[in-house]
Each structure stands twice: as C-alpha cells, then as structure tokens.
PDB file of C-alpha atoms and ligand atoms in Angstrom:
ATOM      1  CA  MET A 256     137.514 124.848 115.277  1.00 41.00           C
ATOM      2  CA  LEU A 257     137.586 124.333 111.888  1.00 42.00           C
ATOM      3  CA  HIS A 258     136.883 127.802 109.748  1.00 40.00           C
ATOM      4  CA  GLU A 259     135.552 127.327 106.724  1.00 42.00           C
ATOM      5  CA  THR A 260     133.831 128.561 103.920  1.00 44.00           C
ATOM      6  CA  ILE A 261     130.501 127.290 103.107  1.00 46.00           C
ATOM      7  CA  ALA A 262     129.682 127.380  99.255  1.00 49.00           C
ATOM      8  CA  LYS A 263     126.232 129.050  98.579  1.00 52.00           C
ATOM      9  CA  ASP A 264     125.292 125.686  96.394  1.00 58.00           C
ATOM     10  CA  GLN A 265     126.111 123.416  98.977  1.00 61.00           C
ATOM     11  CA  PRO A 266     123.512 121.183 100.226  1.00 66.00           C
ATOM     12  CA  VAL A 267     122.222 121.898 103.600  1.00 73.00           C
ATOM     13  CA  ARG A 268     123.371 120.420 105.987  1.00 82.00           C
ATOM     14  CA  ARG A 269     121.543 119.322 109.509  1.00 93.00           C
ATOM     15  CA  TRP A 270     124.127 118.571 112.593  1.00 95.00           C
ATOM     16  CA  ASP A 271     122.441 115.440 113.471  1.00 94.00           C
ATOM     17  CA  ASP A 272     123.900 113.638 110.052  1.00 94.00           C
ATOM     18  CA  TYR A 273     127.488 113.999 111.911  1.00 96.00           C
ATOM     19  CA  VAL A 274     125.964 111.835 114.881  1.00 97.00           C
ATOM     20  CA  VAL A 275     127.012 108.428 115.039  1.00 97.00           C
ATOM     21  CA  PRO A 276     126.391 105.242 118.027  1.00 97.00           C
ATOM     22  CA  GLN A 277     128.719 105.564 120.717  1.00 97.00           C
ATOM     23  CA  CYS A 278     128.939 101.961 120.082  1.00 96.00           C
ATOM     24  CA  TRP A 279     129.540 102.041 124.314  1.00 97.00           C
ATOM     25  CA  GLU A 280     129.710  98.280 124.484  1.00 97.00           C
ATOM     26  CA  SER A 281     132.750  98.733 121.831  1.00 97.00           C
ATOM     27  CA  PHE A 282     135.570 100.181 124.334  1.00 98.00           C
ATOM     28  CA  THR A 283     137.951  98.068 125.261  1.00 98.00           C
ATOM     29  CA  SER A 284     138.854  97.365 128.775  1.00 98.00           C
ATOM     30  CA  GLU A 285     142.524  99.237 127.871  1.00 98.00           C
ATOM     31  CA  ASP A 286     140.066 102.048 126.327  1.00 98.00           C
ATOM     32  CA  HIS A 287     138.573 101.847 129.906  1.00 98.00           C
ATOM     33  CA  ALA A 288     141.289 102.206 131.799  1.00 98.00           C
ATOM     34  CA  VAL A 289     143.060 104.832 129.657  1.00 98.00           C
ATOM     35  CA  TRP A 290     140.134 107.050 130.680  1.00 98.00           C
ATOM     36  CA  ASP A 291     140.329 106.274 134.610  1.00 98.00           C
ATOM     37  CA  LEU A 292     144.153 106.835 134.370  1.00 98.00           C
ATOM     38  CA  LEU A 293     143.683 110.107 132.904  1.00 97.00           C
ATOM     39  CA  PHE A 294     140.681 110.632 135.471  1.00 98.00           C
ATOM     40  CA  ALA A 295     142.788 110.443 138.259  1.00 98.00           C
ATOM     41  CA  ARG A 296     145.801 112.143 137.372  1.00 97.00           C
ATOM     42  CA  GLN A 297     143.749 115.368 136.438  1.00 97.00           C
ATOM     43  CA  LEU A 298     141.812 115.166 139.045  1.00 97.00           C
ATOM     44  CA  GLU A 299     145.108 114.956 141.101  1.00 97.00           C
ATOM     45  CA  LEU A 300     146.741 117.965 139.443  1.00 97.00           C
ATOM     46  CA  LEU A 301     143.663 120.296 139.302  1.00 97.00           C
ATOM     47  CA  GLY A 302     143.014 119.962 143.059  1.00 96.00           C
ATOM     48  CA  THR A 303     141.213 123.409 143.583  1.00 96.00           C
ATOM     49  CA  ARG A 304     142.157 125.052 140.611  1.00 97.00           C
ATOM     50  CA  VAL A 305     138.626 124.860 139.174  1.00 98.00           C
ATOM     51  CA  VAL A 306     136.033 127.357 139.158  1.00 98.00           C
ATOM     52  CA  SER A 307     133.674 124.917 142.159  1.00 98.00           C
ATOM     53  CA  ALA A 308     130.723 124.323 139.384  1.00 98.00           C
ATOM     54  CA  PHE A 309     132.900 122.040 137.729  1.00 98.00           C
ATOM     55  CA  PHE A 310     133.357 119.653 140.789  1.00 98.00           C
ATOM     56  CA  ASP A 311     129.351 119.679 141.339  1.00 98.00           C
ATOM     57  CA  GLY A 312     129.311 118.507 137.537  1.00 98.00           C
ATOM     58  CA  ILE A 313     131.732 115.967 138.611  1.00 98.00           C
ATOM     59  CA  ASP A 314     129.811 114.839 141.049  1.00 98.00           C
ATOM     60  CA  LEU A 315     125.868 115.496 140.118  1.00 98.00           C
ATOM     61  CA  LEU A 316     126.842 113.352 136.761  1.00 98.00           C
ATOM     62  CA  LYS A 317     129.035 110.900 138.263  1.00 97.00           C
ATOM     63  CA  LEU A 318     131.923 111.286 136.190  1.00 97.00           C
ATOM     64  CA  SER A 319     134.064 109.899 138.518  1.00 94.00           C
ATOM     65  CA  HIS A 320     132.181 106.231 138.017  1.00 95.00           C
ATOM     66  CA  PRO A 321     135.066 104.059 136.743  1.00 97.00           C
ATOM     67  CA  GLY A 322     135.449 103.515 133.080  1.00 98.00           C
ATOM     68  CA  ILE A 323     133.985 105.880 129.651  1.00 98.00           C
ATOM     69  CA  PRO A 324     130.989 107.500 130.148  1.00 98.00           C
ATOM     70  CA  ASP A 325     127.781 105.904 128.334  1.00 98.00           C
ATOM     71  CA  VAL A 326     125.924 108.680 126.595  1.00 98.00           C
ATOM     72  CA  GLU A 327     122.927 107.323 127.279  1.00 97.00           C
ATOM     73  CA  GLU A 328     123.230 107.442 130.641  1.00 97.00           C
ATOM     74  CA  LEU A 329     124.958 110.471 131.348  1.00 98.00           C
ATOM     75  CA  ASN A 330     122.104 111.660 129.295  1.00 98.00           C
ATOM     76  CA  ARG A 331     119.914 110.450 131.907  1.00 98.00           C
ATOM     77  CA  ILE A 332     121.289 112.870 133.787  1.00 98.00           C
ATOM     78  CA  LEU A 333     122.243 115.793 132.312  1.00 98.00           C
ATOM     79  CA  GLU A 334     118.936 116.116 130.099  1.00 98.00           C
ATOM     80  CA  PRO A 335     116.245 116.148 133.170  1.00 98.00           C
ATOM     81  CA  ARG A 336     118.881 119.031 134.748  1.00 98.00           C
ATOM     82  CA  THR A 337     119.240 121.552 131.886  1.00 98.00           C
ATOM     83  CA  GLY A 338     117.896 119.647 129.030  1.00 98.00           C
ATOM     84  CA  TRP A 339     121.679 119.894 127.591  1.00 98.00           C
ATOM     85  CA  ARG A 340     122.075 116.057 126.210  1.00 98.00           C
ATOM     86  CA  THR A 341     125.540 114.627 124.479  1.00 98.00           C
ATOM     87  CA  VAL A 342     125.614 112.712 121.016  1.00 98.00           C
ATOM     88  CA  ALA A 343     128.761 110.355 119.507  1.00 98.00           C
ATOM     89  CA  VAL A 344     130.363 111.944 116.905  1.00 97.00           C
ATOM     90  CA  PRO A 345     133.696 110.821 114.400  1.00 96.00           C
ATOM     91  CA  GLY A 346     135.677 113.670 115.137  1.00 93.00           C
ATOM     92  CA  LEU A 347     136.096 117.347 114.820  1.00 92.00           C
ATOM     93  CA  VAL A 348     132.408 118.551 113.490  1.00 95.00           C
ATOM     94  CA  PRO A 349     132.784 121.738 110.931  1.00 95.00           C
ATOM     95  CA  ASP A 350     131.778 125.093 112.919  1.00 95.00           C
ATOM     96  CA  ASP A 351     128.285 126.034 111.488  1.00 96.00           C
ATOM     97  CA  ILE A 352     127.329 122.208 112.999  1.00 97.00           C
ATOM     98  CA  PHE A 353     128.661 122.695 116.064  1.00 97.00           C
ATOM     99  CA  PHE A 354     127.039 125.861 117.058  1.00 97.00           C
ATOM    100  CA  ALA A 355     124.181 124.652 115.405  1.00 97.00           C
ATOM    101  CA  MET A 356     124.338 121.657 118.009  1.00 98.00           C
ATOM    102  CA  LEU A 357     124.585 123.828 120.830  1.00 98.00           C
ATOM    103  CA  SER A 358     121.816 126.395 120.260  1.00 98.00           C
ATOM    104  CA  GLU A 359     119.111 123.095 120.374  1.00 98.00           C
ATOM    105  CA  ARG A 360     121.212 121.854 123.995  1.00 98.00           C
ATOM    106  CA  VAL A 361     123.390 119.104 122.065  1.00 98.00           C
ATOM    107  CA  PHE A 362     126.621 118.678 123.130  1.00 98.00           C
ATOM    108  CA  PRO A 363     129.235 116.290 120.408  1.00 98.00           C
ATOM    109  CA  VAL A 364     131.644 114.214 122.300  1.00 98.00           C
ATOM    110  CA  GLY A 365     134.249 112.070 120.642  1.00 97.00           C
ATOM    111  CA  ASN A 366     133.480 108.634 119.990  1.00 97.00           C
ATOM    112  CA  PHE A 367     137.149 107.466 120.566  1.00 97.00           C
ATOM    113  CA  ILE A 368     139.858 108.025 123.321  1.00 97.00           C
ATOM    114  CA  ARG A 369     143.955 108.690 123.200  1.00 96.00           C
ATOM    115  CA  ALA A 370     146.055 106.023 123.119  1.00 96.00           C
ATOM    116  CA  ARG A 371     148.081 105.737 126.428  1.00 95.00           C
ATOM    117  CA  GLU A 372     151.311 106.000 124.497  1.00 93.00           C
ATOM    118  CA  GLN A 373     149.802 109.119 123.865  1.00 91.00           C
ATOM    119  CA  LEU A 374     148.551 110.476 126.835  1.00 91.00           C
ATOM    120  CA  ASP A 375     149.003 114.120 126.435  1.00 87.00           C
ATOM    121  CA  TYR A 376     149.169 114.767 122.768  1.00 76.00           C
ATOM    122  CA  LEU A 377     145.762 115.126 120.840  1.00 79.00           C
ATOM    123  CA  GLU A 378     145.622 115.220 116.878  1.00 79.00           C
ATOM    124  CA  ALA A 379     141.481 116.219 117.835  1.00 85.00           C
ATOM    125  CA  PRO A 380     139.512 115.956 120.826  1.00 92.00           C
ATOM    126  CA  ASP A 381     138.597 112.613 122.168  1.00 96.00           C
ATOM    127  CA  CYS A 382     135.829 111.840 124.807  1.00 97.00           C
ATOM    128  CA  PHE A 383     138.186 112.432 127.412  1.00 97.00           C
ATOM    129  CA  HIS A 384     138.568 116.586 126.636  1.00 97.00           C
ATOM    130  CA  ASP A 385     134.780 116.357 125.837  1.00 97.00           C
ATOM    131  CA  MET A 386     133.124 115.043 128.392  1.00 98.00           C
ATOM    132  CA  PHE A 387     135.775 115.432 131.597  1.00 98.00           C
ATOM    133  CA  GLY A 388     136.359 119.004 129.980  1.00 98.00           C
ATOM    134  CA  HIS A 389     132.812 120.257 129.090  1.00 98.00           C
ATOM    135  CA  ILE A 390     130.232 117.970 130.558  1.00 98.00           C
ATOM    136  CA  PRO A 391     130.856 119.032 134.377  1.00 98.00           C
ATOM    137  CA  LEU A 392     129.754 122.829 134.173  1.00 98.00           C
ATOM    138  CA  LEU A 393     126.619 121.986 131.344  1.00 98.00           C
ATOM    139  CA  ALA A 394     124.565 120.665 135.046  1.00 98.00           C
ATOM    140  CA  HIS A 395     125.189 124.178 136.410  1.00 98.00           C
ATOM    141  CA  HIS A 396     121.755 126.338 135.229  1.00 98.00           C
ATOM    142  CA  ASP A 397     123.156 129.858 133.827  1.00 98.00           C
ATOM    143  CA  TYR A 398     126.471 128.650 132.120  1.00 98.00           C
ATOM    144  CA  ALA A 399     124.246 125.899 129.966  1.00 98.00           C
ATOM    145  CA  GLU A 400     122.176 128.900 129.138  1.00 98.00           C
ATOM    146  CA  MET A 401     125.030 130.712 128.263  1.00 98.00           C
ATOM    147  CA  VAL A 402     126.483 128.056 125.985  1.00 98.00           C
ATOM    148  CA  GLU A 403     123.075 127.940 123.801  1.00 98.00           C
ATOM    149  CA  HIS A 404     123.604 131.216 123.601  1.00 98.00           C
ATOM    150  CA  VAL A 405     126.647 131.342 122.429  1.00 98.00           C
ATOM    151  CA  GLY A 406     125.300 128.661 120.111  1.00 98.00           C
ATOM    152  CA  ARG A 407     122.590 131.023 118.457  1.00 98.00           C
ATOM    153  CA  LEU A 408     125.370 133.705 118.218  1.00 98.00           C
ATOM    154  CA  GLY A 409     127.427 131.559 116.098  1.00 98.00           C
ATOM    155  CA  THR A 410     124.772 130.270 114.016  1.00 97.00           C
ATOM    156  CA  ALA A 411     124.285 133.723 113.272  1.00 97.00           C
ATOM    157  CA  ALA A 412     127.604 135.281 112.840  1.00 97.00           C
ATOM    158  CA  ILE A 413     128.727 132.389 110.669  1.00 97.00           C
ATOM    159  CA  ALA A 414     125.368 133.086 108.025  1.00 96.00           C
ATOM    160  CA  ALA A 415     127.010 136.919 108.485  1.00 97.00           C
ATOM    161  CA  GLY A 416     130.569 135.799 107.065  1.00 97.00           C
ATOM    162  CA  GLU A 417     131.896 136.699 110.455  1.00 97.00           C
ATOM    163  CA  GLY A 418     132.365 132.863 112.328  1.00 96.00           C
ATOM    164  CA  HIS A 419     135.820 134.239 113.793  1.00 96.00           C
ATOM    165  CA  ARG A 420     134.134 136.697 115.799  1.00 97.00           C
ATOM    166  CA  VAL A 421     131.794 133.986 117.812  1.00 97.00           C
ATOM    167  CA  ALA A 422     135.335 131.364 117.585  1.00 97.00           C
ATOM    168  CA  ARG A 423     136.765 134.049 119.826  1.00 97.00           C
ATOM    169  CA  ILE A 424     133.899 134.422 122.506  1.00 97.00           C
ATOM    170  CA  TYR A 425     133.255 130.844 122.814  1.00 97.00           C
ATOM    171  CA  TRP A 426     137.047 129.975 122.441  1.00 97.00           C
ATOM    172  CA  HIS A 427     137.870 132.845 125.510  1.00 97.00           C
ATOM    173  CA  SER A 428     135.438 131.762 127.478  1.00 98.00           C
ATOM    174  CA  VAL A 429     134.015 127.926 127.323  1.00 98.00           C
ATOM    175  CA  GLU A 430     137.731 126.500 126.224  1.00 97.00           C
ATOM    176  CA  PHE A 431     140.916 129.065 127.504  1.00 97.00           C
ATOM    177  CA  GLY A 432     138.519 131.144 130.046  1.00 98.00           C
ATOM    178  CA  LEU A 433     140.326 131.824 133.168  1.00 98.00           C
ATOM    179  CA  ALA A 434     137.793 132.961 136.145  1.00 98.00           C
ATOM    180  CA  LYS A 435     138.299 134.324 140.101  1.00 98.00           C
ATOM    181  CA  GLU A 436     136.797 132.583 142.754  1.00 98.00           C
ATOM    182  CA  ARG A 437     137.039 134.406 146.197  1.00 96.00           C
ATOM    183  CA  GLY A 438     139.758 135.891 144.900  1.00 94.00           C
ATOM    184  CA  GLU A 439     141.455 133.409 143.548  1.00 97.00           C
ATOM    185  CA  LEU A 440     142.526 132.608 139.882  1.00 98.00           C
ATOM    186  CA  LYS A 441     140.696 129.922 139.045  1.00 98.00           C
ATOM    187  CA  ILE A 442     140.307 127.339 135.698  1.00 98.00           C
ATOM    188  CA  LEU A 443     136.989 128.047 133.719  1.00 98.00           C
ATOM    189  CA  GLY A 444     137.899 126.223 130.049  1.00 98.00           C
ATOM    190  CA  ALA A 445     137.187 123.061 129.225  1.00 98.00           C
ATOM    191  CA  GLY A 446     140.568 123.119 127.234  1.00 96.00           C
ATOM    192  CA  LEU A 447     142.154 124.039 129.909  1.00 97.00           C
ATOM    193  CA  ALA A 448     140.839 122.171 132.624  1.00 97.00           C
ATOM    194  CA  SER A 449     141.254 118.687 130.655  1.00 97.00           C
ATOM    195  CA  SER A 450     144.533 119.418 129.813  1.00 95.00           C
ATOM    196  CA  PHE A 451     147.987 117.886 131.902  1.00 94.00           C
ATOM    197  CA  GLY A 452     150.551 120.573 130.328  1.00 94.00           C
ATOM    198  CA  GLU A 453     148.451 123.873 130.166  1.00 95.00           C
ATOM    199  CA  SER A 454     146.280 123.961 133.578  1.00 95.00           C
ATOM    200  CA  HIS A 455     148.883 124.679 135.705  1.00 95.00           C
ATOM    201  CA  PHE A 456     150.629 126.589 133.325  1.00 96.00           C
ATOM    202  CA  SER A 457     147.646 128.826 132.910  1.00 97.00           C
ATOM    203  CA  LEU A 458     147.476 129.866 136.051  1.00 97.00           C
ATOM    204  CA  GLU A 459     150.668 130.007 137.368  1.00 96.00           C
ATOM    205  CA  SER A 460     153.382 130.956 134.238  1.00 97.00           C
ATOM    206  CA  THR A 461     155.050 134.115 134.287  1.00 96.00           C
ATOM    207  CA  LYS A 462     155.945 134.367 130.563  1.00 94.00           C
ATOM    208  CA  VAL A 463     151.838 134.803 129.562  1.00 95.00           C
ATOM    209  CA  GLU A 464     149.491 138.114 129.790  1.00 96.00           C
ATOM    210  CA  ARG A 465     146.173 137.798 132.006  1.00 98.00           C
ATOM    211  CA  LEU A 466     143.707 140.308 130.963  1.00 98.00           C
ATOM    212  CA  PRO A 467     140.331 141.316 131.975  1.00 98.00           C
ATOM    213  CA  PHE A 468     137.520 139.423 130.537  1.00 98.00           C
ATOM    214  CA  SER A 469     135.238 141.184 128.404  1.00 97.00           C
ATOM    215  CA  ALA A 470     133.346 139.917 125.295  1.00 96.00           C
ATOM    216  CA  GLU A 471     134.597 142.665 123.232  1.00 96.00           C
ATOM    217  CA  ARG A 472     138.082 141.619 124.164  1.00 97.00           C
ATOM    218  CA  ALA A 473     137.547 138.158 123.457  1.00 97.00           C
ATOM    219  CA  VAL A 474     136.501 139.146 119.720  1.00 97.00           C
ATOM    220  CA  HIS A 475     139.872 140.920 118.967  1.00 96.00           C
ATOM    221  CA  THR A 476     142.052 138.641 120.814  1.00 96.00           C
ATOM    222  CA  PRO A 477     143.155 135.560 118.284  1.00 92.00           C
ATOM    223  CA  TYR A 478     143.966 132.817 119.985  1.00 90.00           C
ATOM    224  CA  ARG A 479     146.225 129.576 119.234  1.00 87.00           C
ATOM    225  CA  HIS A 480     144.981 126.120 118.713  1.00 84.00           C
ATOM    226  CA  ASP A 481     148.558 124.849 117.709  1.00 85.00           C
ATOM    227  CA  ALA A 482     150.316 125.623 121.173  1.00 89.00           C
ATOM    228  CA  PHE A 483     149.936 127.175 124.604  1.00 93.00           C
ATOM    229  CA  GLN A 484     147.933 130.509 124.727  1.00 92.00           C
ATOM    230  CA  PRO A 485     150.376 133.385 124.945  1.00 94.00           C
ATOM    231  CA  LEU A 486     147.558 135.604 127.127  1.00 96.00           C
ATOM    232  CA  TYR A 487     144.388 134.692 128.877  1.00 97.00           C
ATOM    233  CA  LEU A 488     141.001 136.611 129.643  1.00 98.00           C
ATOM    234  CA  VAL A 489     140.513 136.416 133.203  1.00 98.00           C
ATOM    235  CA  SER A 490     137.275 137.005 134.404  1.00 98.00           C
ATOM    236  CA  ASP A 491     136.129 138.673 137.968  1.00 98.00           C
ATOM    237  CA  SER A 492     133.495 135.390 138.497  1.00 98.00           C
ATOM    238  CA  LEU A 493     132.387 132.484 136.587  1.00 98.00           C
ATOM    239  CA  GLU A 494     129.054 134.396 136.900  1.00 98.00           C
ATOM    240  CA  GLN A 495     130.887 137.535 135.711  1.00 97.00           C
ATOM    241  CA  THR A 496     131.718 135.860 131.663  1.00 98.00           C
ATOM    242  CA  ILE A 497     128.119 134.145 131.718  1.00 98.00           C
ATOM    243  CA  ALA A 498     126.399 137.778 132.166  1.00 98.00           C
ATOM    244  CA  GLU A 499     128.559 139.290 129.403  1.00 97.00           C
ATOM    245  CA  VAL A 500     128.381 136.287 127.054  1.00 98.00           C
ATOM    246  CA  LEU A 501     124.455 136.732 127.816  1.00 98.00           C
ATOM    247  CA  ALA A 502     123.960 140.216 127.120  1.00 97.00           C
ATOM    248  CA  LEU A 503     125.657 139.950 123.753  1.00 97.00           C
ATOM    249  CA  THR A 504     123.305 140.387 120.974  1.00 97.00           C
ATOM    250  CA  SER A 505     123.952 139.083 117.460  1.00 96.00           C
ATOM    251  CA  GLU A 506     124.355 142.599 116.147  1.00 96.00           C
ATOM    252  CA  GLU A 507     126.452 143.991 118.900  1.00 96.00           C
ATOM    253  CA  LEU A 508     128.867 141.226 118.193  1.00 96.00           C
ATOM    254  CA  LEU A 509     128.690 142.192 114.793  1.00 95.00           C
ATOM    255  CA  ARG A 510     129.740 145.632 115.735  1.00 94.00           C
ATOM    256  CA  LEU A 511     132.416 144.572 118.444  1.00 91.00           C
TER     257      LEU A 511
HETATM  258 FE1  FE2 B1346     136.556 121.716 123.351  1.00 97.47          FE
END
C-alpha cells in the first residue's frame, strides 16, 4: 500500500480513473501456464492451512478452471452472490483510491502476471496475488461486508490524516491475519494465502510472535511490506475478525 499526502489543491481523483481493460485476450499461453503452475503449486502447499471459507470461494467462483480468470466471467458469479466485483488496474493504486473502491465493493486486480523466472519475487501485487489471494473470501457474505466497511473506515481515516490506522487494520486482517478454526491455526490473509514462502512460515516459524487479534492491537502494530512479518495477529475465528472490524466506527478508529 502506498502512503502519500494528498495536496488540498489537487484535482479530485475518482477511482474509476484508475481502471483499465483487463485485455484478457492479450494474455499469452505462457501467462496462463504461469497461472496454472502457481495455482497448482499453491493449493498443494496450502493443504488445509487456510480458513475453510477460502476453499468454499475457490469452488464457488470456479477459480480452479485453467488459465488466468477473465474478470467479466468472475464477476458474473461474484456480483450476484455478494455484490462485489473485480476491475483491472495496471498496478498498485493510491490508498485513498483503494479504500474508495472497497467502500463500493470493487476490488482492483493487477492486469499482469509475474514471469516464470520470478515466481517467488513480486515488485507489485499481480493478478495471482489479487485473484487467488483476495477474491475467494469475497464470496463469503459477512467477510464481504467487512471489507466494504474497511473501505469506508479508510476513506474517513485518510480524510482525518490518520490513514495509517486503517492501513494497519487492513494489513493485520485482510492481508496477513491468522485465525483459529476448530482449535487449529489457519491463514486468513491474502498475502499469506498467495505466498509460497510466508504461508508455512506464518503458521510454523518459532522465530515470530503471534498475539491475539483485536482492532486496538492492530492499530498499534506496525507492519513490514518488504519482508516477512515479525509478528502476526491471531483471531479466535474468522467470525471474530469480522465482528471486531464491523463493530469499529470511524470515530472509534481515530480514538484507539
Ligand atoms: Fe493484497
């Protein structure tokens, strides 16, 4: 995520100014083969290490269909289910634009995929991270509502000059959160679910801290975007994360 100051005299930017056509037909057979390789490798690596709603989303959205998903085809299933839709963007979007998109149940996905030579190194999130990591849980009704709420919180926090507060909530839940499920530690965050190296590390490393998730702790816990996290926040369940975040008002977020 980017952290920038928005000048007062800057023209108002709209989120749809950042949307580009996915140009699905322009993906090469090599691009699709890289997706298939990443998809198969990651599912095998994850086993049952992600919250079960993630796998429900993979099935519901037919993400195991070979090749990079076409955003329009994906939206034909996702939008009637939870009101979320995906749009293509050429790379990271500014934080204010990102949260404005979320507040309207729009999720930006990169219109590119990494090269085979860079399977495990990403300069910017590509469509594998965005679609494999983020989209399955957006088929879950309550999670879908939570992410929309994060969008609204983000817009309000940025307007108050406190964007880092919501960025940390987002990071420690949607991107790098862990959650228990039937007593077992599971991956919740998209950054972990889509990572070859950090998925097992987050669950199994003895060199990191894992502390109980709360909105207050998340707001006060900085994060790394250039290395594996030194600390993960663990909620009692997917439902606990959703309930905590949904209960948070913009005013409370600024007071925490
Ligand atoms: Fe992400």
